[in-house]
Short mmCIF file of C-alpha atoms and ligand atoms in Angstrom, two decimals:
data_model
loop_
_atom_site.label_atom_id
_atom_site.label_comp_id
_atom_site.label_asym_id
_atom_site.label_seq_id
_atom_site.Cartn_x
_atom_site.Cartn_y
_atom_site.Cartn_z
CA UNK A 27 -29.43 130.51 -3.80
CA UNK A 28 -30.42 127.06 -5.11
CA UNK A 29 -27.49 124.78 -5.87
CA UNK A 30 -27.19 122.03 -8.48
CA UNK A 31 -24.68 119.34 -9.31
CA UNK A 32 -23.01 120.17 -12.62
CA UNK A 33 -19.80 118.78 -14.09
CA UNK A 34 -18.76 117.23 -10.81
CA UNK A 35 -19.26 120.37 -8.75
CA UNK A 36 -21.99 121.93 -6.65
CA UNK A 37 -22.71 125.31 -8.28
CA UNK A 38 -25.45 127.94 -8.41
CA UNK A 39 -28.35 126.90 -10.65
CA UNK A 40 -27.92 130.08 -12.69
CA UNK A 41 -24.36 129.02 -13.60
CA UNK A 42 -25.62 125.86 -15.31
CA UNK A 43 -26.56 125.62 -19.01
CA UNK A 44 -27.36 122.94 -21.59
CA UNK A 45 -24.86 122.53 -24.42
CA UNK A 46 -26.44 122.52 -27.91
CA UNK A 47 -24.62 119.34 -28.86
CA UNK A 48 -25.21 117.38 -25.69
CA UNK A 49 -26.34 113.93 -26.85
CA UNK A 50 -29.01 113.84 -24.17
CA UNK A 51 -30.57 116.96 -25.68
CA UNK A 52 -30.25 115.79 -29.29
CA UNK A 53 -30.85 112.02 -29.13
CA UNK A 54 -32.21 111.38 -25.66
CA UNK A 55 -28.91 109.51 -25.34
CA UNK A 56 -28.74 109.26 -21.59
CA UNK A 57 -30.25 107.92 -18.39
CA UNK A 58 -31.75 109.31 -15.20
CA UNK A 59 -32.92 108.57 -11.67
CA UNK A 60 -35.48 110.15 -9.35
CA UNK A 61 -34.49 109.59 -5.72
CA UNK A 62 -36.67 110.28 -2.67
CA UNK A 63 -35.69 112.35 0.33
CA UNK A 64 -37.73 112.08 3.53
CA UNK A 65 -36.98 114.37 6.47
CA UNK A 66 -33.67 115.38 4.89
CA UNK A 67 -32.53 111.76 4.42
CA UNK A 68 -32.19 109.73 1.24
CA UNK A 69 -34.43 106.70 0.85
CA UNK A 70 -32.80 103.74 -1.01
CA UNK A 71 -30.02 105.95 -2.45
CA UNK A 72 -27.62 103.06 -3.03
CA UNK A 73 -30.25 101.02 -4.92
CA UNK A 74 -30.89 104.01 -7.21
CA UNK A 75 -27.17 104.49 -7.85
CA UNK A 76 -26.75 100.76 -8.53
CA UNK A 77 -29.54 100.95 -11.13
CA UNK A 78 -28.01 104.12 -12.62
CA UNK A 79 -24.62 102.48 -13.11
CA UNK A 80 -26.31 99.34 -14.47
CA UNK A 81 -28.24 101.42 -17.04
CA UNK A 82 -24.95 103.14 -17.98
CA UNK A 83 -23.27 99.77 -18.44
CA UNK A 84 -26.09 98.50 -20.66
CA UNK A 85 -25.57 101.58 -22.87
CA UNK A 86 -21.73 101.51 -22.72
CA UNK A 87 -21.70 105.01 -21.25
CA UNK A 88 -18.59 106.43 -19.63
CA UNK A 89 -18.81 108.16 -16.29
CA UNK A 90 -17.19 111.43 -15.41
CA UNK A 91 -17.78 110.59 -11.74
CA UNK A 92 -17.23 107.41 -9.79
CA UNK A 93 -19.95 105.89 -7.58
CA UNK A 94 -18.55 107.04 -4.24
CA UNK A 95 -17.91 110.61 -5.37
CA UNK A 96 -21.40 110.85 -6.87
CA UNK A 97 -22.97 109.48 -3.69
CA UNK A 98 -21.26 112.04 -1.49
CA UNK A 99 -21.99 114.93 -3.89
CA UNK A 100 -25.70 114.03 -3.86
CA UNK A 101 -25.75 114.01 -0.05
CA UNK A 102 -24.01 117.39 -0.05
CA UNK A 103 -26.54 118.77 -2.56
CA UNK A 104 -29.50 117.78 -0.40
CA UNK A 105 -27.79 119.32 2.64
CA UNK A 106 -26.88 122.65 1.02
CA UNK A 107 -30.37 123.04 -0.44
CA UNK A 108 -31.93 122.18 2.92
CA UNK A 109 -34.32 119.65 1.35
CA UNK A 110 -36.73 118.21 3.93
CA UNK A 111 -39.24 116.21 1.89
CA UNK A 112 -38.41 116.08 -1.78
CA UNK A 113 -36.65 114.40 -4.66
CA UNK A 114 -33.35 114.57 -6.46
CA UNK A 115 -33.50 114.40 -10.25
CA UNK A 116 -30.23 113.06 -11.66
CA UNK A 117 -29.44 112.90 -15.37
CA UNK A 118 -26.39 111.43 -17.06
CA UNK A 119 -25.90 111.79 -20.80
CA UNK A 120 -23.27 110.43 -23.16
CA UNK A 121 -21.86 113.94 -23.28
CA UNK A 122 -21.16 116.67 -25.81
CA UNK A 123 -19.94 115.77 -29.31
CA UNK A 124 -20.54 116.69 -32.95
CA UNK A 125 -23.93 115.35 -34.00
CA UNK A 126 -23.56 111.86 -35.46
CA UNK A 127 -25.79 108.94 -34.48
CA UNK A 128 -22.89 106.61 -33.64
CA UNK A 129 -21.03 106.90 -30.34
CA UNK A 130 -18.40 109.69 -30.35
CA UNK A 131 -14.78 108.62 -30.94
CA UNK A 132 -12.87 109.22 -28.78
CA UNK A 133 -15.69 108.84 -26.27
CA UNK A 134 -17.10 112.06 -24.80
CA UNK A 135 -17.03 112.76 -21.08
CA UNK A 136 -20.53 112.00 -19.78
CA UNK A 137 -22.54 114.98 -18.52
CA UNK A 138 -23.98 114.41 -15.05
CA UNK A 139 -26.37 116.95 -13.54
CA UNK A 140 -28.62 116.75 -10.49
CA UNK A 141 -31.03 119.13 -8.82
CA UNK A 142 -33.50 118.98 -5.95
CA UNK A 143 -37.26 119.50 -5.71
CA UNK A 144 -39.48 119.86 -2.67
CA UNK A 145 -42.29 117.32 -2.62
CA UNK A 146 -44.63 116.22 0.15
CA UNK A 147 -45.91 112.64 0.36
CA UNK A 148 -49.12 112.08 -1.67
CA UNK A 149 -51.08 111.18 1.48
CA UNK A 150 -54.60 111.78 0.16
CA UNK A 151 -54.07 109.67 -3.00
CA UNK A 152 -52.40 106.94 -0.96
CA UNK A 153 -55.34 106.81 1.45
CA UNK A 154 -58.18 107.17 -1.05
CA UNK A 155 -56.76 105.59 -4.19
CA UNK A 156 -56.66 106.92 -7.75
CA UNK A 157 -58.02 106.12 -11.21
CA UNK A 158 -56.11 104.62 -14.13
CA UNK A 159 -56.59 104.34 -17.87
CA UNK A 160 -55.48 101.37 -19.94
CA UNK A 161 -53.18 102.40 -22.79
CA UNK A 162 -51.42 100.23 -25.39
CA UNK A 163 -47.69 99.95 -24.59
CA UNK A 164 -45.94 101.27 -27.71
CA UNK A 165 -42.49 101.74 -26.10
CA UNK A 166 -39.23 100.22 -27.31
CA UNK A 167 -38.11 96.77 -26.16
CA UNK A 168 -35.48 97.89 -23.63
CA UNK A 169 -37.77 99.26 -20.92
CA UNK A 170 -35.34 97.77 -18.37
CA UNK A 171 -33.03 100.74 -19.05
CA UNK A 172 -34.01 103.98 -17.29
CA UNK A 173 -33.47 105.93 -20.49
CA UNK A 174 -34.21 109.60 -21.16
CA UNK A 175 -36.26 108.45 -24.17
CA UNK A 176 -39.68 108.70 -22.59
CA UNK A 177 -41.97 109.58 -25.50
CA UNK A 178 -44.01 106.37 -25.19
CA UNK A 179 -44.44 107.08 -21.47
CA UNK A 180 -45.20 110.78 -22.04
CA UNK A 181 -47.92 110.04 -24.62
CA UNK A 182 -49.50 107.38 -22.41
CA UNK A 183 -49.55 109.65 -19.33
CA UNK A 184 -51.07 112.47 -21.39
CA UNK A 185 -53.90 110.13 -22.48
CA UNK A 186 -54.50 109.23 -18.84
CA UNK A 187 -54.51 112.86 -17.68
CA UNK A 188 -56.94 113.84 -20.45
CA UNK A 189 -59.25 111.10 -19.16
CA UNK A 190 -58.95 112.55 -15.61
CA UNK A 191 -56.82 109.61 -14.46
CA UNK A 192 -53.69 109.60 -12.31
CA UNK A 193 -51.82 106.92 -14.23
CA UNK A 194 -51.79 105.04 -17.53
CA UNK A 195 -51.57 101.27 -17.12
CA UNK A 196 -49.75 99.91 -20.14
CA UNK A 197 -50.46 96.62 -21.91
CA UNK A 198 -48.82 94.90 -24.87
CA UNK A 199 -51.83 93.26 -26.47
CA UNK A 200 -53.43 91.28 -23.64
CA UNK A 201 -50.46 91.46 -21.27
CA UNK A 202 -50.24 94.18 -18.61
CA UNK A 203 -46.66 95.44 -18.37
CA UNK A 204 -46.38 98.44 -16.02
CA UNK A 205 -47.54 102.02 -15.51
CA UNK A 206 -46.25 104.98 -17.53
CA UNK A 207 -44.07 105.82 -14.51
CA UNK A 208 -44.79 103.01 -12.06
CA UNK A 209 -44.97 99.24 -11.59
CA UNK A 210 -48.40 97.55 -11.49
CA UNK A 211 -49.68 94.81 -9.15
CA UNK A 212 -52.94 92.95 -8.67
CA UNK A 213 -54.34 90.75 -5.92
CA UNK A 214 -56.52 87.82 -6.96
CA UNK A 215 -57.81 85.09 -4.66
CA UNK A 216 -55.36 86.16 -1.97
CA UNK A 217 -52.32 86.07 -4.27
CA UNK A 218 -50.24 89.08 -5.29
CA UNK A 219 -49.01 89.32 -8.90
CA UNK A 220 -46.70 91.65 -10.82
CA UNK A 221 -44.96 91.48 -14.20
CA UNK A 222 -41.62 89.60 -13.97
CA UNK A 223 -38.36 91.52 -14.39
CA UNK A 224 -37.58 91.52 -18.12
CA UNK A 225 -36.86 93.90 -20.98
CA UNK A 226 -40.56 94.89 -20.93
CA UNK A 227 -40.52 96.73 -17.58
CA UNK A 228 -38.30 98.88 -15.42
CA UNK A 229 -37.28 97.07 -12.25
CA UNK A 230 -38.55 99.72 -9.84
CA UNK A 231 -36.68 100.43 -6.64
CA UNK A 232 -40.04 100.69 -4.84
CA UNK A 233 -40.87 97.27 -6.37
CA UNK A 234 -37.71 95.93 -4.70
CA UNK A 235 -38.77 97.43 -1.36
CA UNK A 236 -42.26 95.91 -1.72
CA UNK A 237 -40.74 92.53 -2.63
CA UNK A 238 -38.59 92.69 0.53
CA UNK A 239 -41.62 93.59 2.64
CA UNK A 240 -43.58 90.68 1.11
CA UNK A 241 -40.75 88.34 2.15
CA UNK A 242 -40.87 89.66 5.71
CA UNK A 243 -44.67 89.42 5.89
CA UNK A 244 -44.91 85.94 4.35
CA UNK A 245 -46.85 87.30 1.40
CA UNK A 246 -45.86 85.51 -1.78
CA UNK A 247 -45.25 87.94 -4.62
CA UNK A 248 -45.81 86.02 -7.84
CA UNK A 249 -43.75 87.53 -10.65
CA UNK A 250 -45.81 86.33 -13.58
CA UNK A 251 -47.53 87.98 -16.53
CA UNK A 252 -51.28 88.62 -16.26
CA UNK A 253 -53.88 89.95 -18.68
CA UNK A 254 -56.03 93.05 -18.92
CA UNK A 255 -59.07 90.89 -18.11
CA UNK A 256 -57.33 89.56 -14.97
CA UNK A 257 -56.58 93.12 -13.93
CA UNK A 258 -60.13 94.37 -14.45
CA UNK A 259 -61.54 91.55 -12.32
CA UNK A 260 -58.84 91.75 -9.61
CA UNK A 261 -59.67 92.02 -5.91
CA UNK A 262 -57.08 94.78 -5.46
CA UNK A 263 -54.85 96.79 -7.80
CA UNK A 264 -52.02 99.12 -6.86
CA UNK A 265 -48.98 100.81 -8.37
CA UNK A 266 -45.59 101.64 -6.89
CA UNK A 267 -43.00 104.28 -7.63
CA UNK A 268 -40.54 106.54 -5.87
CA UNK A 269 -43.04 109.41 -5.73
CA UNK A 270 -46.36 107.46 -5.66
CA UNK A 271 -45.07 104.96 -3.01
CA UNK A 272 -47.75 102.21 -2.72
CA UNK A 273 -50.83 103.75 -4.34
CA UNK A 274 -54.17 101.97 -4.68
CA UNK A 275 -55.94 101.96 -8.06
CA UNK A 276 -59.68 101.98 -7.41
CA UNK A 277 -61.01 102.62 -10.89
CA UNK A 278 -59.83 101.47 -14.34
CA UNK A 279 -61.36 102.89 -17.53
CA UNK A 280 -64.28 104.32 -15.53
CA UNK A 281 -65.13 100.99 -13.87
CA UNK A 282 -64.52 100.42 -10.15
CA UNK A 283 -61.88 97.83 -9.36
CA UNK A 284 -61.49 95.96 -6.07
CA UNK A 285 -64.81 97.30 -4.78
CA UNK A 286 -63.72 100.87 -5.53
CA UNK A 287 -61.59 101.24 -2.40
CA UNK A 288 -58.05 100.39 -1.25
CA UNK A 289 -57.75 96.67 -0.49
CA UNK A 290 -56.56 94.91 2.69
CA UNK A 291 -53.22 93.68 1.35
CA UNK A 292 -52.52 97.06 -0.25
CA UNK A 293 -53.05 98.78 3.10
CA UNK A 294 -50.80 96.24 4.86
CA UNK A 295 -48.00 96.94 2.36
CA UNK A 296 -48.57 100.68 2.71
CA UNK A 297 -48.21 100.43 6.49
CA UNK A 298 -44.99 98.42 6.24
CA UNK A 299 -43.68 100.89 3.64
CA UNK A 300 -44.46 103.72 6.04
CA UNK A 301 -42.47 101.84 8.72
CA UNK A 302 -39.45 101.81 6.37
CA UNK A 303 -39.71 105.56 5.92
CA UNK A 304 -39.98 106.02 9.70
CA UNK A 305 -36.90 103.83 10.20
CA UNK A 306 -34.78 106.28 8.18
CA UNK A 307 -34.52 108.47 11.26
CA UNK A 308 -33.30 105.52 13.33
CA UNK A 309 -30.75 104.36 10.75
CA UNK A 310 -28.79 107.58 10.22
C1 PLP B 406 -41.66 103.09 -16.51
C2 PLP B 406 -41.44 103.05 -15.03
N1 PLP B 406 -41.67 101.90 -14.36
C3 PLP B 406 -41.51 101.81 -13.03
C4 PLP B 406 -41.13 102.92 -12.28
C5 PLP B 406 -40.97 102.80 -10.79
O1 PLP B 406 -39.63 102.85 -10.45
P1 PLP B 406 -39.15 103.35 -9.01
O2 PLP B 406 -39.90 102.55 -8.00
O3 PLP B 406 -37.70 103.08 -9.02
O4 PLP B 406 -39.49 104.81 -8.94
C6 PLP B 406 -40.87 104.13 -12.93
C7 PLP B 406 -40.44 105.30 -12.16
O5 PLP B 406 -40.29 106.38 -12.66
C8 PLP B 406 -41.02 104.20 -14.33
O6 PLP B 406 -40.79 105.34 -15.00
#
């Protein structure tokens, strides 16, 4: 029987239900995380929980669980479900209250749920690369918060999928921001660029891992805005996310990019990323 985390306890999935007046359900008033599990072990769990609690703080959301309790419940969940390779989806809403736009007074107890999925690594896409479609970034101006409000992302991804692409690369006017569910990078004249951390992008946990790797490999990661034209004429393009890892983009809007194959620096970062996954076994 599959278990889930619900109201601070590990229970059967069938014993879990959404309340009609949960603010996550009615307003998208909540936050979430997707956390990777490799060989039964969490990858960058603490970084994800740090970002979760930071998002909660930015939205003045109360927790029904403290950090340490949540961390141990998530580990227990992965164990009881016997997850080998997969993800944990965690969602935390402002809780259940009569429907008014303003925050409930007194504040509601936040609803935290989590469940597991099995998911293998996307080896073929990582090795061969994928296509992307450029889509105007119409999202709100607090993309730094990992909010449940994902309509801008959903519409962009749908456009990409309809065009037979793996990801939508978003741009505000001329400026490339990020993917619909990933961060975006380009290599030009031997230099690696990505959008700086700001309200216009989510600071990805995989982005942090890649930044760390760059430091170790003496690759300078330049956190600076670049344009759609820069991207189209780049020597290499790749995206990162918890589920996509370091994934080469070899085609944008039906035009090959970076010679239509994964680039040298991309492959180096992929190899070092793979090392980090392999190290999980050694660390625990
Ligand atoms: C909009 C957006 N940017 C970036 C990312 C990458 O974040 P992470 O590496 O933490 O998965 C995601 C992940 O879902 C995302 O939704």
